[in-house]
Amino acid sequence: MSGSREKREERGEVLLRGVSVSSGVAVGEVFIMGEEEPPVEDREIAPEEIPAEEERFRRALDRTRDEIRKIRTRYRSVIGEELVRIFDAQLMILQDETMLEGTFRRIREERRNASAAFQAILSEAIVNLSRIENEYLRDRVEDLKDVRRRVLHNLAGRGSRSIAHIQKGVIVVAEDLTPSQTVQLPRSKVKGMATLGGGRTSHTAIMARSLQIPAVVGVEGLLREVRNKERVIVDASEGIVVVRPGPERLKQALSRQRRYREISRERLRLRDLPSVTRDGVTIDLFANVDVPEEVPLAVEHRAKGIGLFRTEFLYLRDADMAREEVQTSIYRKILRRLSPGEVVLRTLDVGGDKVFDPLGGVLEQNPMLGWRGIRVSLELKDLFRSQIRALLRASKTGNLSILLPMISTLEEVREAKRIIAETGEELRIEGHDVTGPYRLGVMIETPAAVHLAPHLAKEADFFSIGTNDLIQYGLAVDRDNIKVAYLFDPFHPAISAMVRRVIDVGREAGIPVSICGEMAGEPLGAVLLVGLGARILSVHPYLIPDLKRIFCLLDTKEAKELADRVIDLPSAAEAREAVESYVHELELRSQETTRCEGG
């Protein structure tokens, strides 16, 4: 062990990459959280001990239910009504017939003590769920682990350990964090968090965003590289963790941390700023949302509406949620919550990096170029009709827009419109009131769609440019391939040229063009997009105040001149440098003006 430590120390700084699930930069000492499960003795019990073990298990379940209900009540005001429902899933696990019957059967028939019987049943369920490729279902492992830990502590008669002993200013590092551990992290003491496991849509990730804790999950090698009290940087904006940072990187991180804190303090005021540039041009800011639990974040950060609601969770999280009635109810609730604001609901966009096993998705050598997006919907027409029925039935509830993903031909749009029209007529014949107005949009995310934009504009009510995929397909770079990821650059002049063309086509056709994707949420990218003519951006909710601040310093005429230069530059590096230089100039101006004080 000492040898390996010396080896690590000789390596000095280590940079680890993971998945960013929030924003911000944190620098602090490592606090490693263990699994906190008590050791379990697996022993055979005598027949006369069976009633006592059963009763011990029942009491442990009761105590666990009480604990979870108390957490639910205590933190409702902290994380909101929507997120606190995460704990309902854990209460349901405690009522699961399979779990209860399995545990009692092992106590009675196999004569195992209650702790060993329960641990075995939950562990089997965790292993089975961990093997599922579906990311949404796999992320539910956290809930099972959370319940297992609590029940085992109560069976041991000592309750769950408190984490209140965490020292101030730490970076919490763990193999994984359960939802209840995350929600109980003392915000005043925890600067950031990093985990080996977890995904972007896990409950823990959602809570980290809600609590505005810089967090990176899925960091491979994390627990091999860090020790308690070592200094680390969690850069959630870049999705990296730096262990034992060198002096220069530490200096930069501390500077960025201070700046981010200043911006965070300003956010409460900034969110109420009008999204207007220095020369009086309005930039509409909408929110990107992955799951219904994030809708309150959009409202809280004053989003004008939802510019991109990804509906994949309906199909990947729980097969039952894909039923028409369930979808209709969910869509109505979202539309009602945002009304009169617009909600853009994108139809199913699976395939590519989103595995779609429930419908027999096939393995492909190049899935990003294969069966995904609208191609899936037009092949599985019953599935598509079901989603359209739900959307149309909900359309009267609010301001609905329907968005078609991964369009590359005109025929795809026309076929989708034909199915939508037929579905609407079916609903009317059945007596449903589907007269609510809605708009139909097309995602522009392939070079083919850019080229066809004038023709697509005649079929669509609006365009939405998905910058992530447009960069991927435009530059022929798989963004998940580490060998070529360095080529994935939103500042490539070719991307700017494609974005400008689509915006120009939209303006000439009289239809709005919104921009979603990570480029729109980054201040440098947002400034360039505004210079290219964008007036509608859709970003993660917590980025909205940051963009309002930069916009109030921005002059659109200057931004256009900048964009004109960028398109003619020969490389992405030079383009980025030009934008950075302009934004630096804006920051200098901010020190000379009080215009962006908010309020």
PDB file of N, CA and C in Angstrom, residues 511-557:
ATOM      1  N   ILE A 511     -40.533  31.838 -39.872  1.00  0.00           N
ATOM      2  CA  ILE A 511     -40.727  30.893 -38.762  1.00  0.00           C
ATOM      3  C   ILE A 511     -39.590  31.066 -37.755  1.00  0.00           C
ATOM      4  N   PRO A 512     -39.883  30.919 -36.467  1.00  0.00           N
ATOM      5  CA  PRO A 512     -38.837  31.076 -35.457  1.00  0.00           C
ATOM      6  C   PRO A 512     -37.832  29.931 -35.483  1.00  0.00           C
ATOM      7  N   VAL A 513     -36.606  30.257 -35.069  1.00  0.00           N
ATOM      8  CA  VAL A 513     -35.535  29.253 -34.982  1.00  0.00           C
ATOM      9  C   VAL A 513     -34.953  29.315 -33.574  1.00  0.00           C
ATOM     10  N   SER A 514     -35.056  28.238 -32.840  1.00  0.00           N
ATOM     11  CA  SER A 514     -34.445  28.186 -31.503  1.00  0.00           C
ATOM     12  C   SER A 514     -33.191  27.323 -31.564  1.00  0.00           C
ATOM     13  N   ILE A 515     -32.319  27.535 -30.567  1.00  0.00           N
ATOM     14  CA  ILE A 515     -31.077  26.763 -30.498  1.00  0.00           C
ATOM     15  C   ILE A 515     -31.058  26.037 -29.166  1.00  0.00           C
ATOM     16  N   CYS A 516     -30.915  24.726 -29.196  1.00  0.00           N
ATOM     17  CA  CYS A 516     -30.716  23.987 -27.947  1.00  0.00           C
ATOM     18  C   CYS A 516     -29.378  23.268 -28.052  1.00  0.00           C
ATOM     19  N   GLY A 517     -28.960  22.600 -26.984  1.00  0.00           N
ATOM     20  CA  GLY A 517     -27.648  21.965 -26.997  1.00  0.00           C
ATOM     21  C   GLY A 517     -26.688  22.724 -26.105  1.00  0.00           C
ATOM     22  N   GLU A 518     -25.570  22.076 -25.810  1.00  0.00           N
ATOM     23  CA  GLU A 518     -24.635  22.631 -24.827  1.00  0.00           C
ATOM     24  C   GLU A 518     -24.018  23.943 -25.292  1.00  0.00           C
ATOM     25  N   MET A 519     -23.858  24.138 -26.588  1.00  0.00           N
ATOM     26  CA  MET A 519     -23.262  25.383 -27.094  1.00  0.00           C
ATOM     27  C   MET A 519     -24.078  26.593 -26.663  1.00  0.00           C
ATOM     28  N   ALA A 520     -25.405  26.441 -26.619  1.00  0.00           N
ATOM     29  CA  ALA A 520     -26.277  27.567 -26.265  1.00  0.00           C
ATOM     30  C   ALA A 520     -26.154  27.930 -24.785  1.00  0.00           C
ATOM     31  N   GLY A 521     -25.775  26.963 -23.940  1.00  0.00           N
ATOM     32  CA  GLY A 521     -25.710  27.214 -22.502  1.00  0.00           C
ATOM     33  C   GLY A 521     -24.382  27.764 -22.030  1.00  0.00           C
ATOM     34  N   GLU A 522     -23.381  27.698 -22.904  1.00  0.00           N
ATOM     35  CA  GLU A 522     -22.055  28.212 -22.539  1.00  0.00           C
ATOM     36  C   GLU A 522     -21.967  29.677 -22.948  1.00  0.00           C
ATOM     37  N   PRO A 523     -21.540  30.589 -22.051  1.00  0.00           N
ATOM     38  CA  PRO A 523     -21.526  32.011 -22.416  1.00  0.00           C
ATOM     39  C   PRO A 523     -20.812  32.299 -23.734  1.00  0.00           C
ATOM     40  N   LEU A 524     -19.656  31.672 -23.966  1.00  0.00           N
ATOM     41  CA  LEU A 524     -18.946  31.931 -25.222  1.00  0.00           C
ATOM     42  C   LEU A 524     -19.794  31.493 -26.414  1.00  0.00           C
ATOM     43  N   GLY A 525     -20.373  30.305 -26.282  1.00  0.00           N
ATOM     44  CA  GLY A 525     -21.198  29.794 -27.375  1.00  0.00           C
ATOM     45  C   GLY A 525     -22.435  30.642 -27.581  1.00  0.00           C
ATOM     46  N   ALA A 526     -23.059  31.071 -26.483  1.00  0.00           N
ATOM     47  CA  ALA A 526     -24.280  31.870 -26.584  1.00  0.00           C
ATOM     48  C   ALA A 526     -24.003  33.211 -27.267  1.00  0.00           C
ATOM     49  N   VAL A 527     -22.866  33.831 -26.934  1.00  0.00           N
ATOM     50  CA  VAL A 527     -22.508  35.105 -27.558  1.00  0.00           C
ATOM     51  C   VAL A 527     -22.343  34.927 -29.062  1.00  0.00           C
ATOM     52  N   LEU A 528     -21.648  33.843 -29.459  1.00  0.00           N
ATOM     53  CA  LEU A 528     -21.458  33.593 -30.894  1.00  0.00           C
ATOM     54  C   LEU A 528     -22.799  33.332 -31.582  1.00  0.00           C
ATOM     55  N   LEU A 529     -23.669  32.572 -30.930  1.00  0.00           N
ATOM     56  CA  LEU A 529     -24.973  32.263 -31.532  1.00  0.00           C
ATOM     57  C   LEU A 529     -25.812  33.523 -31.721  1.00  0.00           C
ATOM     58  N   VAL A 530     -25.773  34.408 -30.736  1.00  0.00           N
ATOM     59  CA  VAL A 530     -26.510  35.674 -30.888  1.00  0.00           C
ATOM     60  C   VAL A 530     -25.924  36.479 -32.049  1.00  0.00           C
ATOM     61  N   GLY A 531     -24.603  36.449 -32.174  1.00  0.00           N
ATOM     62  CA  GLY A 531     -23.965  37.136 -33.298  1.00  0.00           C
ATOM     63  C   GLY A 531     -24.366  36.539 -34.634  1.00  0.00           C
ATOM     64  N   LEU A 532     -24.654  35.246 -34.634  1.00  0.00           N
ATOM     65  CA  LEU A 532     -25.078  34.577 -35.868  1.00  0.00           C
ATOM     66  C   LEU A 532     -26.553  34.837 -36.175  1.00  0.00           C
ATOM     67  N   GLY A 533     -27.227  35.491 -35.232  1.00  0.00           N
ATOM     68  CA  GLY A 533     -28.621  35.856 -35.484  1.00  0.00           C
ATOM     69  C   GLY A 533     -29.629  35.173 -34.587  1.00  0.00           C
ATOM     70  N   ALA A 534     -29.190  34.291 -33.680  1.00  0.00           N
ATOM     71  CA  ALA A 534     -30.125  33.574 -32.808  1.00  0.00           C
ATOM     72  C   ALA A 534     -30.803  34.542 -31.837  1.00  0.00           C
ATOM     73  N   ARG A 535     -32.108  34.376 -31.668  1.00  0.00           N
ATOM     74  CA  ARG A 535     -32.850  35.189 -30.709  1.00  0.00           C
ATOM     75  C   ARG A 535     -33.651  34.319 -29.751  1.00  0.00           C
ATOM     76  N   ILE A 536     -33.561  33.004 -29.900  1.00  0.00           N
ATOM     77  CA  ILE A 536     -34.229  32.074 -28.986  1.00  0.00           C
ATOM     78  C   ILE A 536     -33.231  30.976 -28.617  1.00  0.00           C
ATOM     79  N   LEU A 537     -32.920  30.863 -27.327  1.00  0.00           N
ATOM     80  CA  LEU A 537     -32.007  29.827 -26.864  1.00  0.00           C
ATOM     81  C   LEU A 537     -32.726  28.970 -25.826  1.00  0.00           C
ATOM     82  N   SER A 538     -32.408  27.679 -25.816  1.00  0.00           N
ATOM     83  CA  SER A 538     -32.954  26.793 -24.796  1.00  0.00           C
ATOM     84  C   SER A 538     -31.795  26.085 -24.117  1.00  0.00           C
ATOM     85  N   VAL A 539     -31.696  26.243 -22.782  1.00  0.00           N
ATOM     86  CA  VAL A 539     -30.526  25.767 -22.034  1.00  0.00           C
ATOM     87  C   VAL A 539     -30.995  25.130 -20.736  1.00  0.00           C
ATOM     88  N   HIS A 540     -30.060  24.517 -20.015  1.00  0.00           N
ATOM     89  CA  HIS A 540     -30.444  23.992 -18.714  1.00  0.00           C
ATOM     90  C   HIS A 540     -30.878  25.164 -17.821  1.00  0.00           C
ATOM     91  N   PRO A 541     -31.923  24.975 -17.007  1.00  0.00           N
ATOM     92  CA  PRO A 541     -32.475  26.106 -16.246  1.00  0.00           C
ATOM     93  C   PRO A 541     -31.465  26.895 -15.448  1.00  0.00           C
ATOM     94  N   TYR A 542     -30.498  26.222 -14.791  1.00  0.00           N
ATOM     95  CA  TYR A 542     -29.610  26.967 -13.895  1.00  0.00           C
ATOM     96  C   TYR A 542     -28.629  27.862 -14.656  1.00  0.00           C
ATOM     97  N   LEU A 543     -28.575  27.718 -15.984  1.00  0.00           N
ATOM     98  CA  LEU A 543     -27.684  28.568 -16.774  1.00  0.00           C
ATOM     99  C   LEU A 543     -28.350  29.878 -17.196  1.00  0.00           C
ATOM    100  N   ILE A 544     -29.651  29.969 -16.998  1.00  0.00           N
ATOM    101  CA  ILE A 544     -30.379  31.147 -17.469  1.00  0.00           C
ATOM    102  C   ILE A 544     -29.876  32.452 -16.839  1.00  0.00           C
ATOM    103  N   PRO A 545     -29.685  32.532 -15.522  1.00  0.00           N
ATOM    104  CA  PRO A 545     -29.186  33.796 -14.952  1.00  0.00           C
ATOM    105  C   PRO A 545     -27.823  34.198 -15.514  1.00  0.00           C
ATOM    106  N   ASP A 546     -26.938  33.208 -15.728  1.00  0.00           N
ATOM    107  CA  ASP A 546     -25.610  33.525 -16.274  1.00  0.00           C
ATOM    108  C   ASP A 546     -25.736  34.173 -17.651  1.00  0.00           C
ATOM    109  N   LEU A 547     -26.626  33.635 -18.455  1.00  0.00           N
ATOM    110  CA  LEU A 547     -26.786  34.171 -19.812  1.00  0.00           C
ATOM    111  C   LEU A 547     -27.430  35.553 -19.788  1.00  0.00           C
ATOM    112  N   LYS A 548     -28.387  35.765 -18.865  1.00  0.00           N
ATOM    113  CA  LYS A 548     -28.991  37.098 -18.772  1.00  0.00           C
ATOM    114  C   LYS A 548     -27.931  38.152 -18.454  1.00  0.00           C
ATOM    115  N   ARG A 549     -26.994  37.764 -17.585  1.00  0.00           N
ATOM    116  CA  ARG A 549     -25.944  38.707 -17.202  1.00  0.00           C
ATOM    117  C   ARG A 549     -25.056  39.045 -18.397  1.00  0.00           C
ATOM    118  N   ILE A 550     -24.657  38.021 -19.162  1.00  0.00           N
ATOM    119  CA  ILE A 550     -23.763  38.299 -20.292  1.00  0.00           C
ATOM    120  C   ILE A 550     -24.500  39.060 -21.390  1.00  0.00           C
ATOM    121  N   PHE A 551     -25.802  38.778 -21.548  1.00  0.00           N
ATOM    122  CA  PHE A 551     -26.561  39.464 -22.592  1.00  0.00           C
ATOM    123  C   PHE A 551     -26.708  40.954 -22.289  1.00  0.00           C
ATOM    124  N   CYS A 552     -26.841  41.289 -21.012  1.00  0.00           N
ATOM    125  CA  CYS A 552     -27.055  42.703 -20.697  1.00  0.00           C
ATOM    126  C   CYS A 552     -25.795  43.532 -20.976  1.00  0.00           C
ATOM    127  N   LEU A 553     -24.670  42.858 -21.163  1.00  0.00           N
ATOM    128  CA  LEU A 553     -23.430  43.555 -21.523  1.00  0.00           C
ATOM    129  C   LEU A 553     -23.185  43.558 -23.026  1.00  0.00           C
ATOM    130  N   LEU A 554     -23.943  42.733 -23.726  1.00  0.00           N
ATOM    131  CA  LEU A 554     -23.675  42.448 -25.137  1.00  0.00           C
ATOM    132  C   LEU A 554     -24.339  43.450 -26.073  1.00  0.00           C
ATOM    133  N   ASP A 555     -23.624  43.780 -27.118  1.00  0.00           N
ATOM    134  CA  ASP A 555     -24.194  44.599 -28.187  1.00  0.00           C
ATOM    135  C   ASP A 555     -24.337  43.703 -29.415  1.00  0.00           C
ATOM    136  N   THR A 556     -25.552  43.559 -29.940  1.00  0.00           N
ATOM    137  CA  THR A 556     -25.765  42.604 -31.024  1.00  0.00           C
ATOM    138  C   THR A 556     -25.038  42.994 -32.313  1.00  0.00           C
ATOM    139  N   LYS A 557     -24.849  44.286 -32.504  1.00  0.00           N
ATOM    140  CA  LYS A 557     -24.112  44.689 -33.719  1.00  0.00           C
ATOM    141  C   LYS A 557     -22.652  44.240 -33.611  1.00  0.00           C
TER     142      LYS A 557
END
